[in-house]
Tab-separated table of C-alpha atoms and ligand atoms in Angstrom:
chain	number	residue	atom	x	y	z
I	1	MET	CA	-37.760	-22.296	4.332
I	2	PHE	CA	-34.984	-20.097	1.551
I	3	LYS	CA	-36.664	-20.887	-1.177
I	4	LYS	CA	-40.043	-19.451	0.881
I	5	VAL	CA	-38.039	-16.107	1.512
I	6	TYR	CA	-36.929	-15.763	-1.339
I	7	ASN	CA	-40.246	-16.043	-3.165
I	8	TRP	CA	-41.367	-13.648	-1.397
I	9	ILE	CA	-38.942	-10.956	-1.290
I	10	ASP	CA	-38.733	-11.735	-5.693
I	11	GLU	CA	-42.640	-11.332	-5.075
I	12	ARG	CA	-42.873	-7.389	-4.458
I	13	LEU	CA	-38.988	-6.306	-5.719
I	14	ASP	CA	-38.600	-8.600	-9.056
I	15	ILE	CA	-35.135	-9.589	-7.702
I	16	THR	CA	-35.005	-13.116	-10.537
I	17	PRO	CA	-34.074	-10.825	-13.668
I	18	MET	CA	-31.492	-9.109	-11.739
I	19	TRP	CA	-29.267	-11.737	-10.949
I	20	ARG	CA	-30.185	-14.381	-14.072
I	21	ASP	CA	-28.585	-11.179	-16.085
I	22	VAL	CA	-25.547	-11.110	-14.539
I	23	ALA	CA	-26.054	-15.075	-13.660
I	24	ASP	CA	-26.488	-16.199	-16.976
I	25	HIS	CA	-23.652	-14.321	-18.917
I	26	GLU	CA	-21.230	-16.448	-20.923
I	27	VAL	CA	-18.180	-15.650	-20.136
I	28	PRO	CA	-16.990	-15.442	-24.466
I	29	GLU	CA	-14.278	-18.368	-25.568
I	30	HIS	CA	-11.482	-15.992	-26.017
I	31	VAL	CA	-11.251	-15.165	-22.358
I	32	ASN	CA	-11.300	-18.745	-20.493
I	33	PRO	CA	-8.501	-20.080	-20.149
I	34	ALA	CA	-9.771	-24.032	-20.399
I	35	HIS	CA	-10.383	-23.458	-23.432
I	36	HIS	CA	-6.570	-21.200	-24.438
I	37	PHE	CA	-4.318	-21.451	-21.541
I	38	ALA	CA	-2.728	-17.579	-22.660
I	39	ALA	CA	-6.438	-17.269	-21.099
I	40	PHE	CA	-5.364	-16.317	-17.879
I	41	VAL	CA	-4.418	-13.196	-18.492
I	42	TYR	CA	-7.730	-11.768	-17.864
I	43	CYS	CA	-8.380	-13.194	-15.007
I	44	PHE	CA	-5.978	-9.667	-13.440
I	45	GLY	CA	-8.480	-8.106	-13.297
I	46	GLY	CA	-10.919	-10.119	-11.256
I	47	LEU	CA	-8.092	-10.771	-8.954
I	48	THR	CA	-7.233	-6.980	-7.945
I	49	PHE	CA	-10.813	-7.082	-6.920
I	50	PHE	CA	-11.171	-10.539	-5.104
I	51	LEU	CA	-7.803	-8.493	-3.485
I	52	VAL	CA	-9.594	-4.830	-2.690
I	53	VAL	CA	-12.800	-6.974	-0.769
I	54	ILE	CA	-9.603	-8.618	1.835
I	55	GLN	CA	-7.944	-5.318	1.467
I	56	ILE	CA	-11.441	-3.348	3.081
I	57	LEU	CA	-12.728	-6.509	5.538
I	58	SER	CA	-9.071	-6.433	6.752
I	59	GLY	CA	-9.206	-2.642	7.344
I	60	MET	CA	-12.355	-2.531	8.481
I	61	PHE	CA	-10.758	-5.200	12.103
I	62	LEU	CA	-8.026	-3.431	12.057
I	63	THR	CA	-9.988	-0.085	13.351
I	64	MET	CA	-11.216	-2.216	15.224
I	65	TYR	CA	-8.013	-1.602	17.951
I	66	TYR	CA	-6.092	0.727	15.871
I	67	VAL	CA	-5.841	4.204	17.387
I	68	PRO	CA	-5.154	7.265	14.605
I	69	ASP	CA	-3.539	9.280	17.431
I	70	ILE	CA	0.394	10.395	17.505
I	71	LEU	CA	0.395	8.417	21.280
I	72	ASN	CA	-1.167	5.741	21.230
I	73	ALA	CA	-0.289	4.524	16.661
I	74	TYR	CA	2.515	3.386	17.493
I	75	ALA	CA	1.192	1.147	20.764
I	76	SER	CA	-1.851	0.111	19.724
I	77	VAL	CA	-0.395	-1.274	16.339
I	78	ASP	CA	2.049	-3.486	18.682
I	79	TYR	CA	-1.004	-4.369	20.538
I	80	LEU	CA	-2.559	-6.424	18.177
I	81	GLN	CA	0.110	-7.493	16.697
I	82	HIS	CA	1.047	-9.525	19.094
I	83	LYS	CA	-1.829	-9.623	21.679
I	84	VAL	CA	-4.660	-9.914	19.997
I	85	ALA	CA	-5.320	-13.502	18.937
I	86	PHE	CA	-5.502	-13.484	15.511
I	87	GLY	CA	-3.783	-10.158	14.853
I	88	VAL	CA	-0.648	-10.753	13.454
I	89	ILE	CA	-3.046	-12.294	10.099
I	90	VAL	CA	-5.334	-9.732	10.314
I	91	ARG	CA	-2.410	-6.912	10.572
I	92	GLY	CA	-0.600	-9.947	7.674
I	93	MET	CA	-3.375	-10.226	6.043
I	94	HIS	CA	-3.986	-5.979	4.637
I	95	PHE	CA	-0.011	-5.546	5.085
I	96	TRP	CA	0.595	-7.804	1.955
I	97	GLY	CA	-2.541	-7.435	0.572
I	98	ALA	CA	-1.238	-3.923	-0.365
I	99	SER	CA	1.321	-4.991	-1.956
I	100	LEU	CA	0.279	-7.848	-3.940
I	101	ILE	CA	-3.060	-5.827	-4.710
I	102	ILE	CA	-0.594	-2.710	-6.277
I	103	THR	CA	1.568	-5.589	-8.559
I	104	MET	CA	-2.622	-7.748	-9.257
I	105	MET	CA	-3.682	-3.633	-10.391
I	106	PHE	CA	-0.020	-3.391	-12.601
I	107	LEU	CA	-0.499	-7.101	-14.553
I	108	HIS	CA	-3.867	-5.220	-15.090
I	109	THR	CA	-3.120	-2.564	-16.446
I	110	LEU	CA	-0.636	-4.332	-18.611
I	111	ARG	CA	-2.984	-7.443	-19.584
I	112	VAL	CA	-5.160	-4.282	-20.588
I	113	PHE	CA	-2.464	-2.354	-22.617
I	114	PHE	CA	-1.142	-5.391	-24.150
I	115	THR	CA	-4.644	-6.381	-25.728
I	116	GLY	CA	-5.056	-3.677	-26.291
I	117	SER	CA	-8.262	-3.314	-25.173
I	118	TYR	CA	-8.063	1.157	-24.193
I	119	LYS	CA	-9.091	1.731	-28.197
I	120	SER	CA	-12.420	2.773	-29.429
I	121	PRO	CA	-15.422	2.209	-27.451
I	122	ARG	CA	-13.938	0.963	-24.351
I	123	GLU	CA	-10.669	4.718	-23.664
I	124	MET	CA	-13.234	6.171	-21.020
I	125	ASN	CA	-12.611	2.819	-18.779
I	126	TRP	CA	-8.998	3.766	-19.199
I	127	VAL	CA	-9.642	6.877	-17.799
I	128	VAL	CA	-11.389	5.354	-14.926
I	129	GLY	CA	-9.129	3.390	-14.844
I	130	MET	CA	-5.738	5.049	-14.668
I	131	LEU	CA	-8.298	7.736	-11.466
I	132	ILE	CA	-8.339	4.717	-9.738
I	133	PHE	CA	-4.224	3.521	-9.787
I	134	PHE	CA	-3.341	7.345	-8.511
I	135	VAL	CA	-6.178	6.528	-5.596
I	136	MET	CA	-5.033	2.733	-5.286
I	137	MET	CA	-1.513	4.415	-4.672
I	138	GLY	CA	-2.402	7.506	-2.691
I	139	LEU	CA	-4.147	4.152	-0.193
I	140	GLY	CA	-0.061	3.161	-0.350
I	141	PHE	CA	0.616	6.276	0.609
I	142	THR	CA	-1.319	6.980	3.310
I	143	GLY	CA	-1.797	3.233	5.138
I	144	TYR	CA	2.169	3.400	5.379
I	145	LEU	CA	2.571	6.214	7.100
I	146	LEU	CA	-0.732	5.067	10.277
I	147	PRO	CA	2.223	2.440	12.228
I	148	TRP	CA	3.367	5.689	13.015
I	149	ASP	CA	7.323	4.465	13.401
I	150	ASN	CA	10.322	5.560	12.144
I	151	LYS	CA	10.571	3.812	8.753
I	152	ALA	CA	6.224	5.186	8.555
I	153	TYR	CA	7.375	8.793	9.896
I	154	PHE	CA	10.151	9.694	7.738
I	155	ALA	CA	9.136	7.740	4.075
I	156	THR	CA	5.892	10.325	5.167
I	157	LYS	CA	8.341	12.602	4.455
I	158	VAL	CA	10.371	11.703	1.911
I	159	GLY	CA	7.082	11.536	-0.544
I	160	LEU	CA	5.487	14.289	1.220
I	161	GLN	CA	9.080	16.703	0.231
I	162	ILE	CA	9.294	15.190	-3.374
I	163	ALA	CA	5.025	16.364	-3.858
I	164	ASN	CA	6.775	19.983	-2.539
I	165	SER	CA	9.452	19.883	-5.019
I	166	ALA	CA	6.988	20.607	-7.587
I	167	PRO	CA	6.816	23.951	-9.680
I	168	VAL	CA	4.227	26.075	-8.298
I	169	ILE	CA	1.709	23.658	-6.973
I	170	GLY	CA	4.400	21.843	-5.003
I	171	PRO	CA	4.010	23.963	-2.069
I	172	TYR	CA	0.423	23.445	-1.521
I	173	ILE	CA	-0.330	20.179	-1.696
I	174	THR	CA	2.302	19.669	0.826
I	175	ARG	CA	0.197	21.505	3.187
I	176	PHE	CA	-2.708	20.405	2.643
I	177	LEU	CA	-1.091	16.534	2.621
I	178	GLN	CA	0.275	17.825	5.388
I	179	GLY	CA	-2.677	19.636	7.533
I	180	GLY	CA	-0.157	22.127	8.628
I	181	GLU	CA	3.441	23.047	8.751
I	182	ILE	CA	5.103	20.459	9.758
I	183	THR	CA	4.806	16.303	9.538
I	184	GLY	CA	2.669	15.493	13.204
I	185	ALA	CA	-0.518	15.596	14.791
I	186	GLN	CA	-2.236	16.988	12.649
I	187	THR	CA	-0.689	14.461	9.817
I	188	LEU	CA	-1.486	11.535	11.049
I	189	THR	CA	-5.543	11.996	11.462
I	190	ARG	CA	-5.432	13.716	7.833
I	191	PHE	CA	-4.025	10.833	6.833
I	192	PHE	CA	-5.792	7.406	8.374
I	193	THR	CA	-9.669	9.938	7.672
I	194	ILE	CA	-7.950	10.341	3.953
I	195	HIS	CA	-6.920	5.876	3.608
I	196	VAL	CA	-10.097	4.854	5.414
I	197	PHE	CA	-12.792	6.923	4.952
I	198	PHE	CA	-12.547	9.520	1.200
I	199	PHE	CA	-9.918	6.942	-0.894
I	200	PRO	CA	-12.330	3.896	-0.481
I	201	ALA	CA	-15.407	5.536	-1.432
I	202	ILE	CA	-14.143	7.450	-4.426
I	203	LEU	CA	-12.865	3.758	-4.795
I	204	LEU	CA	-15.827	2.020	-4.863
I	205	ALA	CA	-17.631	4.573	-6.833
I	206	LEU	CA	-15.126	4.268	-9.361
I	207	LEU	CA	-14.951	0.712	-9.386
I	208	GLY	CA	-18.849	0.400	-9.730
I	209	GLY	CA	-18.287	2.944	-12.970
I	210	HIS	CA	-16.127	0.627	-13.894
I	211	PHE	CA	-18.204	-3.037	-13.589
I	212	PHE	CA	-21.154	-1.098	-14.941
I	213	MET	CA	-18.894	0.272	-18.341
I	214	ILE	CA	-17.123	-4.110	-18.134
I	215	ARG	CA	-20.987	-5.371	-18.413
I	216	LYS	CA	-21.800	-2.623	-21.150
I	217	GLN	CA	-19.773	-2.795	-22.975
I	218	GLY	CA	-18.955	-6.072	-22.591
I	219	ILE	CA	-15.224	-7.973	-23.178
I	220	SER	CA	-12.635	-6.847	-25.125
I	221	GLY	CA	-11.492	-8.940	-28.086
I	222	PRO	CA	-10.109	-12.166	-29.666
I	223	LEU	CA	-7.361	-10.097	-30.906
X	1	HEM	C1	-8.564	-1.709	-8.795
X	1	HEM	C2	-8.156	-2.301	-9.561
X	1	HEM	C3	-9.153	-2.585	-10.013
X	1	HEM	C4	-9.826	-3.532	-10.730
X	1	HEM	C5	-10.197	-4.501	-9.025
X	1	HEM	C6	-9.954	-3.624	-12.459
X	1	HEM	C7	-11.469	-5.184	-12.625
X	1	HEM	C8	-11.394	-5.254	-13.789
X	1	HEM	C9	-11.953	-6.142	-14.023
X	1	HEM	C10	-13.163	-7.093	-13.178
X	1	HEM	C11	-12.187	-6.390	-15.526
X	1	HEM	C12	-13.058	-7.685	-16.726
X	1	HEM	C13	-12.278	-7.819	-17.273
X	1	HEM	C14	-11.077	-8.467	-16.889
X	1	HEM	O1	-10.167	-8.941	-15.466
X	1	HEM	O2	-9.450	-7.764	-17.699
X	1	HEM	C15	-11.394	-5.070	-16.122
X	1	HEM	C16	-11.646	-4.356	-17.313
X	1	HEM	C17	-10.855	-3.378	-17.963
X	1	HEM	N1	-9.937	-2.049	-17.381
X	1	HEM	FE1	-9.794	-2.589	-14.795
X	1	HEM	N2	-9.316	-2.565	-12.927
X	1	HEM	C18	-9.277	-2.090	-12.130
X	1	HEM	C19	-7.858	-1.690	-12.785
X	1	HEM	C20	-7.728	-0.394	-13.019
X	1	HEM	C21	-6.399	0.097	-14.657
X	1	HEM	C22	-5.354	0.727	-13.233
X	1	HEM	C23	-7.028	0.204	-15.858
X	1	HEM	C24	-6.571	1.457	-16.857
X	1	HEM	C25	-5.467	2.027	-16.184
X	1	HEM	C26	-8.361	-0.436	-16.232
X	1	HEM	C27	-8.895	-0.294	-16.970
X	1	HEM	C28	-9.413	-1.801	-17.634
X	1	HEM	C29	-9.910	-1.296	-18.980
X	1	HEM	C30	-10.089	-0.899	-20.396
X	1	HEM	C31	-10.748	-2.887	-19.207
X	1	HEM	C32	-11.512	-2.954	-20.220
X	1	HEM	C33	-10.390	-4.168	-21.242
X	1	HEM	C34	-11.273	-5.052	-21.380
X	1	HEM	O3	-12.468	-4.875	-22.221
X	1	HEM	O4	-11.161	-5.920	-22.606
X	1	HEM	N3	-8.539	-1.151	-14.742
X	1	HEM	N4	-10.814	-4.763	-14.584
């Protein structure tokens, strides 16, 4: 049955060469921990991507209950956490995953740095990586406000005041992020949209470029 469906699609779209290209690609010996144990450091990028998938999936389930307005946000998270079946697990995955993903991305960046993989011809992928880094920081910052409890609210105020202290552009950035003069209702809806639409879309586009370049240039090394 599966083979029949596969053949039907393959006759029309010739999909075999596409997945064969990925499936038949051999991992070089120097990045294979089965050959050299220290090569496990090459797993950090893939593990970061695994966590990206977990964050997106758990985040999609969170939005089934989360209500992005100041009267209901906290109560909706509280309800999800205490009343919804598996709610505590889904929220826990997203909450702990957020810290883990930053740690993993940092380890990946250290690996790339210490193996000198940012050098020619991979400079562009380093720059794309830096952009990914900033987007991930932005996801952490915007997500932190969403439960709308005291910790979330005042942490965001501190963050916005730090942005405000930047010379010349500071106040403009703060006003733009805040959606007005105070940290309030507009800020929450704005952070919500940035957190679930803008940044994830930018992240996926950047990751597309990241992976395209890795495939095109191959992994760096051996040292
Ligand atoms: C969500 C974040 C990220 C994901 C999912 C990701 C994923 C990956 C993956 C799977 C690889 C293949 C090699 C490996 O796994 O080590 C890779 C390579 C690379 N990454 Fe990332 N990455 C991320 C962030 C970054 C950041 C922040 C930087 C640097 C600022 C960066 C720079 C690079 C470079 C230059 C390579 C090529 C390395 C080589 O050829 O040895 N990446 N990335």
